[in-house]
Short mmCIF file of C-alpha atoms and ligand atoms in Angstrom, two decimals:
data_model
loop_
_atom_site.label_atom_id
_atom_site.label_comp_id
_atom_site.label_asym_id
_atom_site.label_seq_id
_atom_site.Cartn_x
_atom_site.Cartn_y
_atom_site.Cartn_z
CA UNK A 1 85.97 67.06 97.19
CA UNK A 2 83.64 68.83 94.91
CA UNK A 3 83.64 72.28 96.30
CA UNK A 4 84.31 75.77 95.85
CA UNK A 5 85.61 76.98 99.04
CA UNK A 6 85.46 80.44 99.48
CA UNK A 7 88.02 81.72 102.41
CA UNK A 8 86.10 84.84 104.79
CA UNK A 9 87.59 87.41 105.43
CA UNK A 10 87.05 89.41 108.80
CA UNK A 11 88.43 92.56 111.06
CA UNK A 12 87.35 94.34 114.11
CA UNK A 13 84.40 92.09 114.55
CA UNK A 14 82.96 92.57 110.70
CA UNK A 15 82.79 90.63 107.86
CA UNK A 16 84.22 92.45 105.10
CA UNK A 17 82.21 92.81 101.73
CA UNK A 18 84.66 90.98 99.85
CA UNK A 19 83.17 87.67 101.49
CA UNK A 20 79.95 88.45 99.89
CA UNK A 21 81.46 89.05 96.63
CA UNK A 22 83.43 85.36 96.52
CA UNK A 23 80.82 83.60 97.27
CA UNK A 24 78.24 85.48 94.67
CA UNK A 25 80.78 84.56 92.59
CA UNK A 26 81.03 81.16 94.01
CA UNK A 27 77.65 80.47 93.79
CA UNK A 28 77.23 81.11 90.20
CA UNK A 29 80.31 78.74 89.31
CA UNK A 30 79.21 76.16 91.27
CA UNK A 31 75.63 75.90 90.21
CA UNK A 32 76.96 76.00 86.19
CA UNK A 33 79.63 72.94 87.61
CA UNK A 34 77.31 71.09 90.10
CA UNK A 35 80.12 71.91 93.00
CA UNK A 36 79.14 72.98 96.61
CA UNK A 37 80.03 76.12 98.17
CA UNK A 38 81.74 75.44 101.36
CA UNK A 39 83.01 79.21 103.34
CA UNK A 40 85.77 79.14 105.48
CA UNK A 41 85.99 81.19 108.64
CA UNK A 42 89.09 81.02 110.46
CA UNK A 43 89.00 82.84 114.22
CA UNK A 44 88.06 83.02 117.63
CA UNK A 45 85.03 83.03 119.44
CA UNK A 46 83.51 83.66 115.82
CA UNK A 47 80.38 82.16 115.87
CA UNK A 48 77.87 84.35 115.68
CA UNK A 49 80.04 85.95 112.93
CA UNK A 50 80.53 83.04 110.45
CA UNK A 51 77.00 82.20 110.81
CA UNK A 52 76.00 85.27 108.74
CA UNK A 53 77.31 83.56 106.03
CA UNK A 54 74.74 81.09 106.42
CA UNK A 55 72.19 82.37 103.70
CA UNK A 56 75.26 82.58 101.09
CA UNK A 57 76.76 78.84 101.28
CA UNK A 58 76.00 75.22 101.51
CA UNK A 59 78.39 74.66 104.79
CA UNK A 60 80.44 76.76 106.96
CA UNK A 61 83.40 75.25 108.12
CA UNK A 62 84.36 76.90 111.25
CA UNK A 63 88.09 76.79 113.26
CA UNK A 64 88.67 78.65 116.46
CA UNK A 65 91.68 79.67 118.18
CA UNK A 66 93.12 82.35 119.76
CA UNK A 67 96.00 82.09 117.04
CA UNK A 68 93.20 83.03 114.40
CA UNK A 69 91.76 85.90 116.38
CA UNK A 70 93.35 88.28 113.81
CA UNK A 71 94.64 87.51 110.70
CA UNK A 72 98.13 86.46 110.85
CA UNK A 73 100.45 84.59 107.25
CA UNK A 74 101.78 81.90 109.51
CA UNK A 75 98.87 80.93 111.29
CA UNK A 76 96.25 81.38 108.26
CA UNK A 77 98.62 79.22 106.18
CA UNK A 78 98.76 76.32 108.31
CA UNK A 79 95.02 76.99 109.12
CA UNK A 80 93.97 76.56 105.63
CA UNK A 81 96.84 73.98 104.43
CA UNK A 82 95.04 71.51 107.14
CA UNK A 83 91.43 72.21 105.54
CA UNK A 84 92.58 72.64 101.90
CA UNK A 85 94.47 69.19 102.12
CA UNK A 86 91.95 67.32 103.89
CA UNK A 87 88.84 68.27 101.48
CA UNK A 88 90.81 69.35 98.34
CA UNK A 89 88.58 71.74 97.14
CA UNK A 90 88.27 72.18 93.58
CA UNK A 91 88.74 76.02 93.54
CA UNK A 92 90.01 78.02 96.51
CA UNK A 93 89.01 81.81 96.22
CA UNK A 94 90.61 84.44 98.38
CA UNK A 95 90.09 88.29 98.42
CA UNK A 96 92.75 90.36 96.01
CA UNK A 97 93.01 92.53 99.08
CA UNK A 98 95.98 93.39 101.64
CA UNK A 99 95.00 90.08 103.57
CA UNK A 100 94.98 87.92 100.15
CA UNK A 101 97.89 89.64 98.35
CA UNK A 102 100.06 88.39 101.44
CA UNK A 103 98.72 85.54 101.72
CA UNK A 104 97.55 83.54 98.64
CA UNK A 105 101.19 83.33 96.61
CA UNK A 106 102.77 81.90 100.15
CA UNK A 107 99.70 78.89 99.88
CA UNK A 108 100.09 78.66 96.31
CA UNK A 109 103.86 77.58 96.84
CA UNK A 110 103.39 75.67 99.95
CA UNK A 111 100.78 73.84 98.20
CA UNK A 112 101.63 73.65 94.28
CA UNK A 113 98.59 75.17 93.74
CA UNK A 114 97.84 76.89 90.29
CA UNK A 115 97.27 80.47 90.89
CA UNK A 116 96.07 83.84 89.33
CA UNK A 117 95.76 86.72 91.15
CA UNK A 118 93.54 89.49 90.98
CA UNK A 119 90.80 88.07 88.87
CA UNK A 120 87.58 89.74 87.23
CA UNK A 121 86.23 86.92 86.00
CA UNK A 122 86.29 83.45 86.55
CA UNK A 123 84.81 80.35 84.36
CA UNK A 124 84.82 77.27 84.99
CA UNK A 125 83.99 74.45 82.40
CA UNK A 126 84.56 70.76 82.79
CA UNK A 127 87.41 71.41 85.43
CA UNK A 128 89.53 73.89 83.05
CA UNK A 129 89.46 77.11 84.40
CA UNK A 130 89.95 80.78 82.72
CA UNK A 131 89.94 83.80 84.62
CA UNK A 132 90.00 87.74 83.51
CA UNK A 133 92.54 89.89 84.15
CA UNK A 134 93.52 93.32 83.55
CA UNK A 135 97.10 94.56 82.30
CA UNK A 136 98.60 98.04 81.87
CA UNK A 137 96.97 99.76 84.55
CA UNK A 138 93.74 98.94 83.27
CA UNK A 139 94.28 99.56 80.01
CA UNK A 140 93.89 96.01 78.30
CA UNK A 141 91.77 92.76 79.68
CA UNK A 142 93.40 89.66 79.13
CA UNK A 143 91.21 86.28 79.49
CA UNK A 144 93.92 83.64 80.12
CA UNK A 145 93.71 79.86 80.14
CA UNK A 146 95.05 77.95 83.38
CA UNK A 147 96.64 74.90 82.99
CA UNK A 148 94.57 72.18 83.31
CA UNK A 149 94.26 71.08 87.31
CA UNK A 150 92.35 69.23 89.80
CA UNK A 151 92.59 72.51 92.33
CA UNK A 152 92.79 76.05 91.52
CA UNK A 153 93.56 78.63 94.16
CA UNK A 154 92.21 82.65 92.95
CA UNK A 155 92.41 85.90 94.26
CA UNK A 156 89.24 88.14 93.59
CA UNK A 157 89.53 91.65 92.84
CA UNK A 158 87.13 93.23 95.51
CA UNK A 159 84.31 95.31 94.04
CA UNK A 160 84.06 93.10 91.12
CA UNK A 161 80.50 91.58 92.22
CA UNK A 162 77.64 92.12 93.87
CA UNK A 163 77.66 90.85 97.25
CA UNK A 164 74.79 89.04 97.79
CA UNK A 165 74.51 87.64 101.57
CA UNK A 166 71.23 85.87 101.11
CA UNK A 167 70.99 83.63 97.66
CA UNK A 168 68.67 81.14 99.49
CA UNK A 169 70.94 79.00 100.52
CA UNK A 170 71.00 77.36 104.53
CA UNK A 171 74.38 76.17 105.69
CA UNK A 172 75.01 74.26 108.85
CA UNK A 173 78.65 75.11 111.02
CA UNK A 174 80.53 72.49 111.02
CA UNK A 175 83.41 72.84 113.66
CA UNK A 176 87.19 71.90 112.13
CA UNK A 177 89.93 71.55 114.74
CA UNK A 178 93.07 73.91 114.56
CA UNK A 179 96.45 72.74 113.73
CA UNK A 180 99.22 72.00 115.94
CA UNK A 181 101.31 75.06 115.75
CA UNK A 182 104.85 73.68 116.48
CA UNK A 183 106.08 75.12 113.47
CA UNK A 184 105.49 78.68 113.65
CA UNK A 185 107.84 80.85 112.44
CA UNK A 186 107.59 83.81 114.70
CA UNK A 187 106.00 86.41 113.70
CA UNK A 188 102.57 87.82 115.68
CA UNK A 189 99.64 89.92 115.66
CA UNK A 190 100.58 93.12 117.79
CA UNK A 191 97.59 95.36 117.07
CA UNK A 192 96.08 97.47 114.41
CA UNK A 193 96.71 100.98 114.13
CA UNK A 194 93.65 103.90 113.28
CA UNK A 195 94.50 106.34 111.06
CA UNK A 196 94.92 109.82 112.21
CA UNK A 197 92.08 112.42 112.45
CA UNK A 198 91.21 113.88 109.40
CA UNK A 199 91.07 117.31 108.39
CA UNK A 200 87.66 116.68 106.70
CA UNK A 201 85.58 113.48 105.88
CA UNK A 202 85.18 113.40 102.44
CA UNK A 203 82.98 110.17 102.34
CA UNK A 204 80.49 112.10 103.87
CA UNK A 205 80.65 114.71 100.53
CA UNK A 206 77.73 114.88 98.05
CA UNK A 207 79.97 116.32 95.45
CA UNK A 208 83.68 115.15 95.05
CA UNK A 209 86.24 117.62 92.80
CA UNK A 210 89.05 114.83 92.52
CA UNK A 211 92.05 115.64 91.14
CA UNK A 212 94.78 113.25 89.79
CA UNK A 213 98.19 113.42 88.32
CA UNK A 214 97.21 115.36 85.49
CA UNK A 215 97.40 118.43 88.04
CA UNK A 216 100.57 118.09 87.30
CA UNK A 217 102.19 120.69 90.16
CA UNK A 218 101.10 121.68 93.69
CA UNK A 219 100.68 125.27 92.28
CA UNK A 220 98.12 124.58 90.17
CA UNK A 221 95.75 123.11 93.09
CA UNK A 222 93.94 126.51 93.75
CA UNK A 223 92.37 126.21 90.25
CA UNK A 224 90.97 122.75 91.10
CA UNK A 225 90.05 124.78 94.67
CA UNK A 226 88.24 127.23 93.19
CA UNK A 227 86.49 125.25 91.04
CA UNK A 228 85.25 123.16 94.33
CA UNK A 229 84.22 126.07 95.94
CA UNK A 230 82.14 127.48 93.08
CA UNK A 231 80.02 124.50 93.35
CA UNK A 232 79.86 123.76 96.90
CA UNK A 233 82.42 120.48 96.36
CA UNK A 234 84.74 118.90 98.61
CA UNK A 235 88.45 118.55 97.07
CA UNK A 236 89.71 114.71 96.59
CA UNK A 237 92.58 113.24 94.83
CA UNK A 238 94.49 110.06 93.55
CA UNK A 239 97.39 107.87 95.57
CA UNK A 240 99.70 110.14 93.42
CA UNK A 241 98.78 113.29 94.75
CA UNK A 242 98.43 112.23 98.72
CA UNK A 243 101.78 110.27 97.89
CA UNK A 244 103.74 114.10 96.83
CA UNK A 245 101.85 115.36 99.81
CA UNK A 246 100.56 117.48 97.68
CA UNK A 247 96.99 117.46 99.53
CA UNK A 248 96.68 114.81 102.62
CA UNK A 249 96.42 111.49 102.68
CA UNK A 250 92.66 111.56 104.39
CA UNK A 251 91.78 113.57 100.84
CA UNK A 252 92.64 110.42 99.19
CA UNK A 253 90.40 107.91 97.02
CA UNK A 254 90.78 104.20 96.44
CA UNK A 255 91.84 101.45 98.10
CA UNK A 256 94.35 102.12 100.27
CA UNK A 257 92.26 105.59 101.07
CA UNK A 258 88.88 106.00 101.09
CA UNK A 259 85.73 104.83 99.85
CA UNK A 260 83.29 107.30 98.73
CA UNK A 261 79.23 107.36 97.24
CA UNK A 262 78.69 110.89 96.56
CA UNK A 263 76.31 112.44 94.46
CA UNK A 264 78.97 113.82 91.57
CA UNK A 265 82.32 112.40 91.48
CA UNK A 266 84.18 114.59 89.09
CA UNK A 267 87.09 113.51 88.01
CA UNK A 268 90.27 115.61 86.80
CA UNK A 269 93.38 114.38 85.25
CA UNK A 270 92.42 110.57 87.10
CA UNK A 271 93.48 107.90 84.74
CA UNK A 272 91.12 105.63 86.87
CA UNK A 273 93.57 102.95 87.73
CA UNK A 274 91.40 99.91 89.60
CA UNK A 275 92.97 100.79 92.41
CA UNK A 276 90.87 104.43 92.76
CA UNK A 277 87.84 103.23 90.54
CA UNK A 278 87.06 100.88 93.58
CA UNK A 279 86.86 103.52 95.58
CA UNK A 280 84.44 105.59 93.77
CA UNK A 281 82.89 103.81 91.17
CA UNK A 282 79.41 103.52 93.52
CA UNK A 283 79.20 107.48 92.81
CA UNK A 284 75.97 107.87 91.22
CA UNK A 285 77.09 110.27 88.59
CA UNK A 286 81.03 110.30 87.81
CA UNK A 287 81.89 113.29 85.29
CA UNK A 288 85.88 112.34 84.50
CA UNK A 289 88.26 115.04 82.05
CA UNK A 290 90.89 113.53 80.92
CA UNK A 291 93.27 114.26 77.75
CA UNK A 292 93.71 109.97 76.75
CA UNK A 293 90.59 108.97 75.23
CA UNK A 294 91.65 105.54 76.48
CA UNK A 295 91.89 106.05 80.05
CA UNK A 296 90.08 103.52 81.92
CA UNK A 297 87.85 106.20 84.33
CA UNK A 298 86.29 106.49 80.75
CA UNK A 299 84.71 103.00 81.17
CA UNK A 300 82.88 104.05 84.42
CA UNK A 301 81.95 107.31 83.50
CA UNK A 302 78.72 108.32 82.78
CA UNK A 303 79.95 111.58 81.20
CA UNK A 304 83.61 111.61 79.72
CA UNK A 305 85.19 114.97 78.52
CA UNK A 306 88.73 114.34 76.40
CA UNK A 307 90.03 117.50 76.86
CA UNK A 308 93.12 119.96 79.05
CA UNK A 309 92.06 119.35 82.67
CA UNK A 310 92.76 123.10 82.83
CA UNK A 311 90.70 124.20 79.96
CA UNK A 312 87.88 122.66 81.11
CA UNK A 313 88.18 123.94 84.76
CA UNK A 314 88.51 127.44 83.55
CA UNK A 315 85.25 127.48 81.50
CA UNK A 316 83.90 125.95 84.37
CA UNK A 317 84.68 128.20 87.32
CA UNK A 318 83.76 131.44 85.10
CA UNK A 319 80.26 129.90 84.72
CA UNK A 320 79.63 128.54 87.86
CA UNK A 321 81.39 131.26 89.99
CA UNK A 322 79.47 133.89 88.53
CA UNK A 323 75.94 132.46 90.20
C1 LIG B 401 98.53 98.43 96.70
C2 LIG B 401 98.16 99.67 95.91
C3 LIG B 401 97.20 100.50 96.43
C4 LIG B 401 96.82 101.66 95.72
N1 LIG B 401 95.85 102.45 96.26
C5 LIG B 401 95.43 103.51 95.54
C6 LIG B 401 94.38 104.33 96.04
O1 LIG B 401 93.85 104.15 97.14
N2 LIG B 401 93.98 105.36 95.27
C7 LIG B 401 94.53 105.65 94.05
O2 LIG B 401 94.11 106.62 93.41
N3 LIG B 401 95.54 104.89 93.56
C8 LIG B 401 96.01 103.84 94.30
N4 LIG B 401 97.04 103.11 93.81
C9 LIG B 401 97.77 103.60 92.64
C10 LIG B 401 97.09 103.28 91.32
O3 LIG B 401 97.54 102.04 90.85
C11 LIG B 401 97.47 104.35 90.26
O4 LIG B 401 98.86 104.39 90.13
C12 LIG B 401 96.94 105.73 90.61
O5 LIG B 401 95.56 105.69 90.89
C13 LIG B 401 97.18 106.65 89.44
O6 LIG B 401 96.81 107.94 89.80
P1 LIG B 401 96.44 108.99 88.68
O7 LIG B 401 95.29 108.51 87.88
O8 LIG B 401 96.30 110.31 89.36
O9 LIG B 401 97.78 109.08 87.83
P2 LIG B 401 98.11 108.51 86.38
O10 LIG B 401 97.78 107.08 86.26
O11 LIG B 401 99.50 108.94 86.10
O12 LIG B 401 97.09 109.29 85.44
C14 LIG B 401 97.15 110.64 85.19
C15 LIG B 401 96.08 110.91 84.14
O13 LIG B 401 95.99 112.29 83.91
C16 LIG B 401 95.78 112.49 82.52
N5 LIG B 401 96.23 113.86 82.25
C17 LIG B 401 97.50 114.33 82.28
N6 LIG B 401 97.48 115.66 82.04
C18 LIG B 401 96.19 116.00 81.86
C19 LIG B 401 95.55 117.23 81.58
N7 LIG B 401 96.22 118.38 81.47
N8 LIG B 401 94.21 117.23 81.43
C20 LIG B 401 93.49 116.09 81.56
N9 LIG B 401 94.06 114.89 81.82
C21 LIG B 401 95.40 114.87 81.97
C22 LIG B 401 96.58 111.41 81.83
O14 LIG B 401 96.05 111.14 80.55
C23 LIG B 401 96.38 110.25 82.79
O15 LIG B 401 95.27 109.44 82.42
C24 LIG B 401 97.42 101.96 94.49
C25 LIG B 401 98.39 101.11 93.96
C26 LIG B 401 98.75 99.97 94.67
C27 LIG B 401 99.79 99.06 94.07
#
């Protein structure tokens, strides 16, 4: 069929803003291409839920069961092997997040679909598709040519669009029945578990001192302190520095830690690695220090310093402390 379908993603009772995002993205392809844009909600007693989607889409296809009340591989597979199989969608999009990571290479196989993950970009001319990728960290975008296909299945880096619930679009729900599922393989949905209590919230910081590898030892953390205190910040860090337990985990920015809008991010010896810049990169002013003129938290800065980490907090704290 000619459609986009764009799969929703859910938890806890809320659509997650990556939904938003696909089908913004969706919605753009398919008006250049002439292809509806069909969202798929898989769940249980969802249907209030998926009919937020209703502004964003041209039809909601809608399958309950209690096997779908939480996302599950086994279940979602067969869920969306049914659907995919029986409308053949031109493009299948699925969030690059912890739900699509496990899930879209597993369809891809099952279903010989063409696949690239973790896409910026996506065009889509006369049925040949090219997406935009990023390599080295960050470092380098690559724009790659798929080979041609009548069905492309892509992941969707989250944060990559706006997400735009209402693009004047109605949708009706249109009810698809669940599989059979004789052939699952075992594994279930226990429960999810809430992170600990924090020792402080630093979404809820106007200004963010954020300190990455480049600190380079736990010793040297008191500078990056100080400098905090001076200016009335709260102290953040990369995956690197939570991971040495070098500050804790709740102190940490990105993906799998927090997301944060403060005031002033600053950020110190942060090579800005997509998996922290999603994190922060709604900040409305990001300050980053960093000694590669390349690093890719220079492409979202608004101010960039190349310079020692260390000589710029220094100069910093003897200015500011002295107020
Ligand atoms: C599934 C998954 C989830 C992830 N989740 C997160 C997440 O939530 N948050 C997160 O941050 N990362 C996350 N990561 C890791 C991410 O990919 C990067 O590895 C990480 O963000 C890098 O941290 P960093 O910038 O501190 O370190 P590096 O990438 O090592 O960068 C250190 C930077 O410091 C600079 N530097 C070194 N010395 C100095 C100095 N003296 N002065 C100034 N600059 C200096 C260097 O030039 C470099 O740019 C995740 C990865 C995966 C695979």
């Amino acid at each position: 069929m000619d459609e986009i379908m764009v799969l929703a993603e859910h938890r806890g009772g809320e659509l997650r803003d990556i939904t938003f995002e696909m089908l913004t993205m969706a919605n753009k392809l398919g008006k250049k291409n002439d292809l509806a844009v069909t969202a798929l909600f898989l769940g249980n007693e969802a249907s209030d839920l998926s009919e937020r989607l209703k502004g964003a889409c041209d039809a909601i296809l809608l399958m309950e069961d209690s096997e779908l009340a939480n996302y599950s591989a086994d279940q979602y597979i067969m869920a969306m092997e049914t659907v995919i199989k029986t409308r053949n969608p031109t493009l299948t999009l699925i969030g690059h997040t912890a739900m699509g990571m496990d899930l879209a290479p597993a369809m891809a196989t099952r279903l010989s679909l063409p696949l690239a993950t973790d896409c910026l970009e996506i065009n889509l001319a006369e049925r040949r598709l090219d997406v935009l990728r990023q390599i080295y960290g960050g470092k380098i975008n690559a724009r790659l040519a798929m080979k041609p296909s009548d069905k492309y299945l892509i992941t969707l880096r989250p944060g990559s669009f706006d997400a735009e619930a209402e693009q004047g679009k109605s949708a009706d729900v249109q009810t698809v029945p669940a599989p059979s599922w004789t052939n699952l393989r075992g594994r279930q949905f226990l429960g999810y578990l809430e992170a600990e209590l924090e020792d402080v919230d630093i979404a809820a910081a106007d200004i963010l001192v954020s300190i990455g590898r480049g600190i380079g030892k736990p010793e040297n953390i008191p500078l990056a302190q100080e400098f905090a205190d001076s200016i009335g910040a709260t102290l953040s860090c990369s995956r690197p520095v939570a991971d040495e337990e070098w500050l804790p985990k709740s102190r940490q920015v990105g993906t799998s830690g927090k997301t944060v809008r403060p005031k002033i991010y600053i950020a110190l010896g942060i090579s800005g690695a997509y998996q922290h810049q999603v994190g922060m990169k709604n900040a409305d002013t990001i300050i980053a220090v960093n000694t590669d003129p390349k690093a890719p938290i220079f492409t979202i800065a608004h101010y960039g310093i190349v310079e020692d980490m260390f000589q710029v907090l220094s100069l910093l704290t003897e200015k500011f402390a002295k107020k």
